[in-house]
Every structure is written in C-alpha cells, then in structure tokens.
Tab-separated table of C-alpha atoms in Angstrom:
chain	number	residue	atom	x	y	z
G	40	UNK	CA	204.678	135.089	-42.031
G	41	UNK	CA	208.279	134.537	-43.038
G	42	UNK	CA	210.383	132.683	-40.460
G	43	UNK	CA	207.480	132.540	-38.022
G	44	UNK	CA	207.720	129.796	-35.398
G	45	UNK	CA	204.617	128.107	-33.996
G	46	UNK	CA	205.175	125.100	-31.782
G	47	UNK	CA	203.695	123.610	-28.640
G	48	UNK	CA	204.842	120.499	-26.830
G	49	UNK	CA	207.145	119.131	-24.164
G	50	UNK	CA	210.901	119.179	-23.748
G	51	UNK	CA	212.868	117.325	-21.093
G	52	UNK	CA	215.113	119.234	-18.720
G	53	UNK	CA	216.949	117.102	-16.160
G	54	UNK	CA	214.537	114.299	-16.987
G	55	UNK	CA	211.435	116.403	-16.241
G	56	UNK	CA	208.928	117.070	-19.070
G	57	UNK	CA	208.388	120.829	-19.432
G	58	UNK	CA	205.411	122.247	-21.302
G	59	UNK	CA	206.584	124.895	-23.795
G	60	UNK	CA	204.960	127.039	-26.481
G	61	UNK	CA	206.750	129.054	-29.167
G	62	UNK	CA	204.949	131.662	-31.286
G	63	UNK	CA	205.865	134.596	-33.465
G	64	UNK	CA	208.723	135.960	-35.500
G	65	UNK	CA	211.826	138.046	-34.908
G	66	UNK	CA	214.171	138.287	-31.904
G	67	UNK	CA	213.485	135.841	-29.089
G	68	UNK	CA	211.933	136.671	-25.733
G	69	UNK	CA	211.092	134.195	-22.998
G	70	UNK	CA	208.250	134.799	-20.553
G	71	UNK	CA	208.189	133.251	-17.077
G	72	UNK	CA	205.211	133.820	-14.786
G	73	UNK	CA	205.061	134.012	-11.017
G	74	UNK	CA	204.240	131.493	-8.340
G	75	UNK	CA	201.323	129.148	-9.149
G	76	UNK	CA	200.683	130.726	-12.564
G	77	UNK	CA	200.738	129.093	-16.010
G	78	UNK	CA	201.664	129.761	-19.618
G	79	UNK	CA	198.171	130.996	-20.494
G	80	UNK	CA	198.482	133.887	-18.042
G	81	UNK	CA	200.590	135.626	-20.696
G	82	UNK	CA	197.824	135.325	-23.319
G	83	UNK	CA	196.852	139.047	-23.292
G	84	UNK	CA	200.452	140.025	-24.128
G	85	UNK	CA	200.854	137.632	-27.032
G	86	UNK	CA	199.026	139.535	-29.827
G	87	UNK	CA	201.185	142.564	-29.039
G	88	UNK	CA	204.469	140.653	-29.170
G	89	UNK	CA	204.232	137.890	-31.767
G	90	UNK	CA	204.265	140.176	-34.838
G	91	UNK	CA	207.671	141.413	-33.659
G	92	UNK	CA	209.145	138.731	-31.385
G	93	UNK	CA	209.505	134.973	-31.220
G	94	UNK	CA	207.879	134.363	-27.849
G	95	UNK	CA	208.773	131.359	-25.712
G	96	UNK	CA	206.512	130.494	-22.773
G	97	UNK	CA	207.174	127.568	-20.469
G	98	UNK	CA	205.756	126.092	-17.296
G	99	UNK	CA	208.195	125.441	-14.487
G	100	UNK	CA	207.964	122.018	-12.818
G	101	UNK	CA	204.651	121.515	-11.081
G	102	UNK	CA	203.124	124.493	-12.900
G	103	UNK	CA	200.719	124.511	-15.829
G	104	UNK	CA	201.150	121.223	-17.671
G	105	UNK	CA	204.762	120.470	-16.676
G	106	UNK	CA	205.634	117.437	-14.583
G	107	UNK	CA	206.542	117.816	-10.927
G	108	UNK	CA	210.054	118.794	-9.886
G	109	UNK	CA	212.655	116.275	-8.782
G	110	UNK	CA	214.710	118.786	-6.798
G	111	UNK	CA	214.056	121.973	-4.841
G	112	UNK	CA	214.416	125.245	-6.776
G	113	UNK	CA	217.541	127.429	-6.599
G	114	UNK	CA	218.446	130.688	-8.335
G	115	UNK	CA	221.188	129.012	-10.368
G	116	UNK	CA	219.005	126.019	-11.139
G	117	UNK	CA	216.165	128.161	-12.474
G	118	UNK	CA	218.586	130.132	-14.651
G	119	UNK	CA	219.910	126.871	-16.047
G	120	UNK	CA	216.339	125.748	-16.654
G	121	UNK	CA	215.676	128.758	-18.889
G	122	UNK	CA	218.878	128.071	-20.820
G	123	UNK	CA	218.052	124.371	-21.176
G	124	UNK	CA	214.530	125.075	-22.435
G	125	UNK	CA	215.926	127.420	-25.084
G	126	UNK	CA	218.613	124.894	-26.041
G	127	UNK	CA	215.949	122.252	-26.643
G	128	UNK	CA	213.892	124.360	-29.049
G	129	UNK	CA	214.436	124.750	-32.787
G	130	UNK	CA	215.528	128.217	-33.778
G	131	UNK	CA	216.153	129.634	-30.291
G	132	UNK	CA	219.309	127.987	-28.937
G	133	UNK	CA	221.873	130.231	-30.633
G	134	UNK	CA	219.959	133.505	-30.405
G	135	UNK	CA	220.259	136.128	-27.641
G	136	UNK	CA	217.008	136.545	-25.743
G	137	UNK	CA	215.105	139.113	-23.765
G	138	UNK	CA	214.105	137.352	-20.575
G	139	UNK	CA	210.952	138.509	-18.799
G	140	UNK	CA	210.240	137.511	-15.222
G	141	UNK	CA	207.059	138.228	-13.297
G	142	UNK	CA	206.938	138.224	-9.495
G	143	UNK	CA	209.022	135.314	-8.150
G	144	UNK	CA	210.293	134.572	-11.673
G	145	UNK	CA	212.055	137.925	-11.599
G	146	UNK	CA	214.703	136.175	-9.488
G	147	UNK	CA	215.106	133.549	-12.213
G	148	UNK	CA	215.260	136.056	-15.066
G	149	UNK	CA	217.925	138.164	-13.379
G	150	UNK	CA	219.925	135.050	-12.483
G	151	UNK	CA	219.848	134.000	-16.155
G	152	UNK	CA	221.182	137.380	-17.290
G	153	UNK	CA	224.014	137.145	-14.741
G	154	UNK	CA	224.982	133.532	-15.419
G	155	UNK	CA	224.575	133.669	-19.210
G	156	UNK	CA	225.633	137.210	-20.120
G	157	UNK	CA	226.386	136.259	-23.721
G	158	UNK	CA	222.839	135.030	-24.203
G	159	UNK	CA	221.014	137.986	-22.655
G	160	UNK	CA	219.690	140.691	-24.979
G	161	UNK	CA	217.516	142.369	-22.369
G	162	UNK	CA	215.893	141.921	-18.962
G	163	UNK	CA	212.360	142.954	-18.033
G	164	UNK	CA	211.162	142.550	-14.450
G	165	UNK	CA	207.373	142.704	-14.113
G	166	UNK	CA	206.342	143.668	-10.571
G	167	UNK	CA	209.137	141.328	-9.536
G	168	UNK	CA	209.804	140.002	-6.061
G	169	UNK	CA	212.316	142.046	-4.051
G	170	UNK	CA	214.312	140.697	-1.114
G	171	UNK	CA	217.143	142.971	-0.035
G	172	UNK	CA	218.505	140.936	2.884
G	173	UNK	CA	217.483	137.312	2.287
G	174	UNK	CA	219.471	134.522	3.908
G	175	UNK	CA	219.359	130.816	3.144
G	176	UNK	CA	217.113	129.154	5.745
G	177	UNK	CA	218.398	126.071	7.499
G	178	UNK	CA	217.038	122.527	7.293
G	179	UNK	CA	216.510	122.512	3.524
G	180	UNK	CA	215.699	118.816	3.482
G	181	UNK	CA	213.208	119.156	6.323
G	182	UNK	CA	211.488	122.046	4.594
G	183	UNK	CA	211.175	120.015	1.393
G	184	UNK	CA	209.759	117.081	3.344
G	185	UNK	CA	207.249	119.341	5.094
G	186	UNK	CA	206.028	120.751	1.766
G	187	UNK	CA	205.585	117.255	0.374
G	188	UNK	CA	203.753	116.122	3.506
G	189	UNK	CA	201.362	119.063	3.231
G	190	UNK	CA	200.780	118.286	-0.439
G	191	UNK	CA	200.032	114.649	0.438
G	192	UNK	CA	197.652	115.643	3.223
G	193	UNK	CA	195.723	118.134	1.107
G	194	UNK	CA	195.756	115.832	-1.891
G	195	UNK	CA	194.583	112.923	0.215
G	196	UNK	CA	191.366	114.699	1.162
G	197	UNK	CA	190.764	115.909	-2.406
G	198	UNK	CA	191.453	119.581	-1.755
G	199	UNK	CA	192.902	120.306	-5.226
G	200	UNK	CA	189.890	118.799	-6.982
G	201	UNK	CA	187.377	120.616	-4.802
G	202	UNK	CA	189.137	123.912	-4.165
G	203	UNK	CA	191.962	124.269	-6.700
G	204	UNK	CA	190.166	126.153	-9.516
G	205	UNK	CA	188.274	128.357	-7.040
G	206	UNK	CA	191.479	129.190	-5.186
G	207	UNK	CA	193.057	130.144	-8.496
G	208	UNK	CA	190.142	132.449	-9.338
G	209	UNK	CA	190.355	134.166	-5.945
G	210	UNK	CA	194.137	134.565	-6.251
G	211	UNK	CA	193.780	136.219	-9.654
G	212	UNK	CA	191.043	138.602	-8.489
G	213	UNK	CA	193.172	139.702	-5.544
G	214	UNK	CA	196.124	140.279	-7.855
G	215	UNK	CA	194.296	142.448	-10.367
G	216	UNK	CA	193.332	146.106	-10.407
G	217	UNK	CA	189.770	146.629	-9.189
G	218	UNK	CA	189.604	142.890	-8.470
G	219	UNK	CA	188.844	142.143	-12.108
G	220	UNK	CA	187.885	138.529	-12.898
G	221	UNK	CA	190.188	135.801	-14.139
G	222	UNK	CA	190.169	135.798	-17.965
G	223	UNK	CA	191.678	132.303	-18.291
G	224	UNK	CA	189.504	129.656	-19.984
G	225	UNK	CA	187.702	127.551	-17.405
G	226	UNK	CA	188.704	124.321	-19.093
G	227	UNK	CA	192.403	125.150	-18.795
G	228	UNK	CA	192.025	126.262	-15.182
G	229	UNK	CA	190.286	123.007	-14.286
G	230	UNK	CA	192.833	120.938	-16.198
G	231	UNK	CA	195.744	122.450	-14.274
G	232	UNK	CA	194.461	123.463	-10.863
G	233	UNK	CA	192.526	120.324	-9.967
G	234	UNK	CA	195.801	118.400	-9.727
G	235	UNK	CA	198.098	117.604	-6.807
G	236	UNK	CA	200.985	118.278	-9.159
G	237	UNK	CA	200.242	122.023	-9.372
G	238	UNK	CA	199.572	122.194	-5.641
G	239	UNK	CA	202.950	120.581	-5.050
G	240	UNK	CA	204.714	122.970	-7.422
G	241	UNK	CA	203.297	126.005	-5.640
G	242	UNK	CA	204.153	124.644	-2.207
G	243	UNK	CA	207.716	123.808	-3.257
G	244	UNK	CA	208.425	127.251	-4.703
G	245	UNK	CA	206.850	128.987	-1.731
G	246	UNK	CA	208.826	126.858	0.721
G	247	UNK	CA	212.161	127.668	-0.927
G	248	UNK	CA	211.392	131.278	-1.798
G	249	UNK	CA	213.944	132.789	0.588
G	250	UNK	CA	216.644	130.349	-0.440
G	251	UNK	CA	216.185	131.364	-4.083
G	252	UNK	CA	216.251	135.041	-3.107
G	253	UNK	CA	219.461	134.531	-1.134
G	254	UNK	CA	220.984	132.703	-4.093
G	255	UNK	CA	220.285	135.685	-6.327
G	256	UNK	CA	221.901	138.068	-3.833
G	257	UNK	CA	225.040	135.912	-3.967
G	258	UNK	CA	225.003	136.032	-7.783
G	259	UNK	CA	224.786	139.832	-7.686
G	260	UNK	CA	228.108	139.847	-5.906
G	261	UNK	CA	229.815	137.223	-8.053
G	262	UNK	CA	228.303	137.765	-11.524
G	263	UNK	CA	227.748	141.311	-12.794
G	264	UNK	CA	225.153	142.028	-15.431
G	265	UNK	CA	226.540	142.444	-18.953
G	266	UNK	CA	227.670	146.027	-19.601
G	267	UNK	CA	225.013	147.961	-21.466
G	268	UNK	CA	222.300	145.339	-20.994
G	269	UNK	CA	218.873	146.999	-21.363
G	270	UNK	CA	217.010	146.433	-18.093
G	271	UNK	CA	213.487	147.581	-17.256
G	272	UNK	CA	211.734	147.357	-13.896
G	273	UNK	CA	207.946	147.694	-14.063
G	274	UNK	CA	205.995	148.180	-10.842
G	275	UNK	CA	202.318	148.407	-9.975
G	276	UNK	CA	202.196	151.292	-7.479
G	277	UNK	CA	200.127	150.911	-4.354
G	278	UNK	CA	199.424	154.655	-4.259
G	279	UNK	CA	198.839	157.068	-7.135
G	280	UNK	CA	201.836	159.195	-6.105
G	281	UNK	CA	204.165	156.165	-5.895
G	282	UNK	CA	205.157	156.783	-2.277
G	283	UNK	CA	204.045	153.375	-1.027
G	284	UNK	CA	206.692	151.021	0.322
G	285	UNK	CA	206.396	148.565	-2.580
G	286	UNK	CA	207.048	151.199	-5.226
G	287	UNK	CA	209.942	152.636	-3.228
G	288	UNK	CA	211.533	149.172	-3.107
G	289	UNK	CA	210.982	148.688	-6.833
G	290	UNK	CA	212.644	152.030	-7.574
G	291	UNK	CA	215.580	150.992	-5.412
G	292	UNK	CA	215.831	147.727	-7.366
G	293	UNK	CA	215.901	149.670	-10.623
G	294	UNK	CA	218.635	151.930	-9.267
G	295	UNK	CA	220.698	148.934	-8.180
G	296	UNK	CA	220.414	147.305	-11.606
G	297	UNK	CA	220.923	150.518	-13.573
G	298	UNK	CA	217.466	149.956	-15.033
G	299	UNK	CA	214.749	152.079	-16.521
G	300	UNK	CA	211.870	152.277	-14.034
G	301	UNK	CA	208.217	152.379	-14.973
G	302	UNK	CA	205.303	152.846	-12.588
G	303	UNK	CA	202.391	151.210	-14.386
G	304	UNK	CA	199.121	152.815	-13.372
G	305	UNK	CA	195.789	150.982	-13.339
G	306	UNK	CA	197.515	147.678	-12.702
G	307	UNK	CA	197.635	145.168	-9.923
G	308	UNK	CA	200.357	142.604	-9.360
G	309	UNK	CA	199.196	140.592	-12.372
G	310	UNK	CA	200.346	143.263	-14.791
G	311	UNK	CA	200.277	140.972	-17.822
G	312	UNK	CA	196.496	140.765	-17.367
G	313	UNK	CA	195.803	144.382	-16.401
G	314	UNK	CA	198.304	146.223	-18.611
G	315	UNK	CA	199.620	143.915	-21.333
G	316	UNK	CA	200.443	147.018	-23.350
G	317	UNK	CA	202.982	148.175	-20.754
G	318	UNK	CA	204.645	144.760	-20.624
G	319	UNK	CA	204.821	144.507	-24.419
G	320	UNK	CA	206.201	148.041	-24.740
G	321	UNK	CA	209.008	147.223	-22.296
G	322	UNK	CA	209.901	144.035	-24.204
G	323	UNK	CA	209.853	145.707	-27.603
G	324	UNK	CA	212.032	148.555	-26.323
G	325	UNK	CA	214.893	146.077	-25.898
C-alpha cells in the first residue's frame, strides 16, 4: 500500500529503550494502554485502523518489552514521552496525531493534548481513569523506595516467574465482559510477565498514580485544550441503564472536556479486547 509504514524496534527516550511498533497508512494515531498492559493488547483494533491510519504503539518503561524507568512517572513526563517517541520515528514527527489513552494512560493522553496543542489532532479516552480531587501525596522518594523494595522482595523469591503470567491472565479475565479469556499469545505473555522489569513497572505506576492524576488536574487549569479539538470519552457502563457511579463520572468527564460521550455496551474495562469496533470508530471519527 502506498506510503504504508511498517516498523518495529526500540527508540531511546531519556536514555531508556522503548519498544515501539508502527503499522498502517494515513493520519497518525498513537495508542497507549493502561497499567501493566502491553502493545499486543491493542491487536484486535489494528485490522480496523491500519487501512486508514498510521498506528503507533509503544510500551512505557517497565511495560511490554521496554526497559525499566529511571524516574517516577508524572503527567508532564508521560506527555513528553509520547512526543519524544513520535519525534524518534520516521514519518510521524511532523504530523498531528490522534492520541488514544486507555485507563491510566488517559491521564497521559490528555496531558499530551494540553501540553502539545499544535500536535494534537484528536483525543480518545477509552474507559479512562477519573480522579476529580487528586492531590500529590507526600514522601515521593519514600514511596519510590518502597515500590522498589517490594519489587526486590517479590523478585527475590521468584514471584514473577511463577505467578506473573497467571496473574496477567486473571487480570484480563476480570477486566473483560463475561470474564472472557485473555486472547494474547502465551509466548508473548510469558516473555513479558515472567520478568521483574514488568513487575517493577506496574508497581511504579501504581505507586505514583495519584501524583500523576494531581499533575493532570494542574494542567487542566494552566493549559486549555486546543479550541475545536475532537474529543471522545468511551465508557464501559456498569449497569445497562448507565446509572452506575462509574458511568456518571465518565459522563461528567466528557462534559468537562466538551467531549462526545459513548457508553459502549457489552464491554468490560478492557474495551480494546471486548469492543475493538467501538474504539476504532472513535479514532476514525477524528
């Protein structure tokens, strides 16, 4: 296909090797998955997007095949990471992008659109995390040290090797509609989730979750979204009528961002696995 990009490899951001894949043709979109997930969790969406979009997927530090992080995550830092990944790739640096964030990565995607308004073509939040009143916790250094100590303790007794892939499978089942099984190839799951590196990445992001949320709230005050930016908020409702607390909070997020709201039926939190069609439709609409 004319002008189609197909590339997989590693790029360095702040000295850390990041695993990145690029596939497809057309306008660029970048997909970032939630806590403890990997690039292959977007696989069901790819056949729907690549005929129409150049799709960039990357693993954050300590996730998938990327090396471990050197610093704790922040909202601004994760936005810069997205920009740096795009800058390092052929054919994507100068092009506006639709940025798609799932769960925790919704913070990162929104932060990118606020900090790089000239580079944002659209924003899609996929059952994204919502924190209306987050504050930065104290003792950041101590929290980082505690996460690393827990990683060392669990790694020292071989927990990732013994339990990592099984824990991943359970997590995916709990996050899917009707507790559907994990479709990811077993070889890839074992390659990633048997490592201390992925355990450490998940612990680090979980430890600093509220700090990242608070950082995004500060950016909402200081950095408005670009006027006219297409924004979509997709939510997996907990009740068929959408009156559950999660859906109410997602609607409120959409109202705050001036976004189109979509309640995606027959989906759990891992919407890219349960309803890839809904995710692709939202991306292509931008």
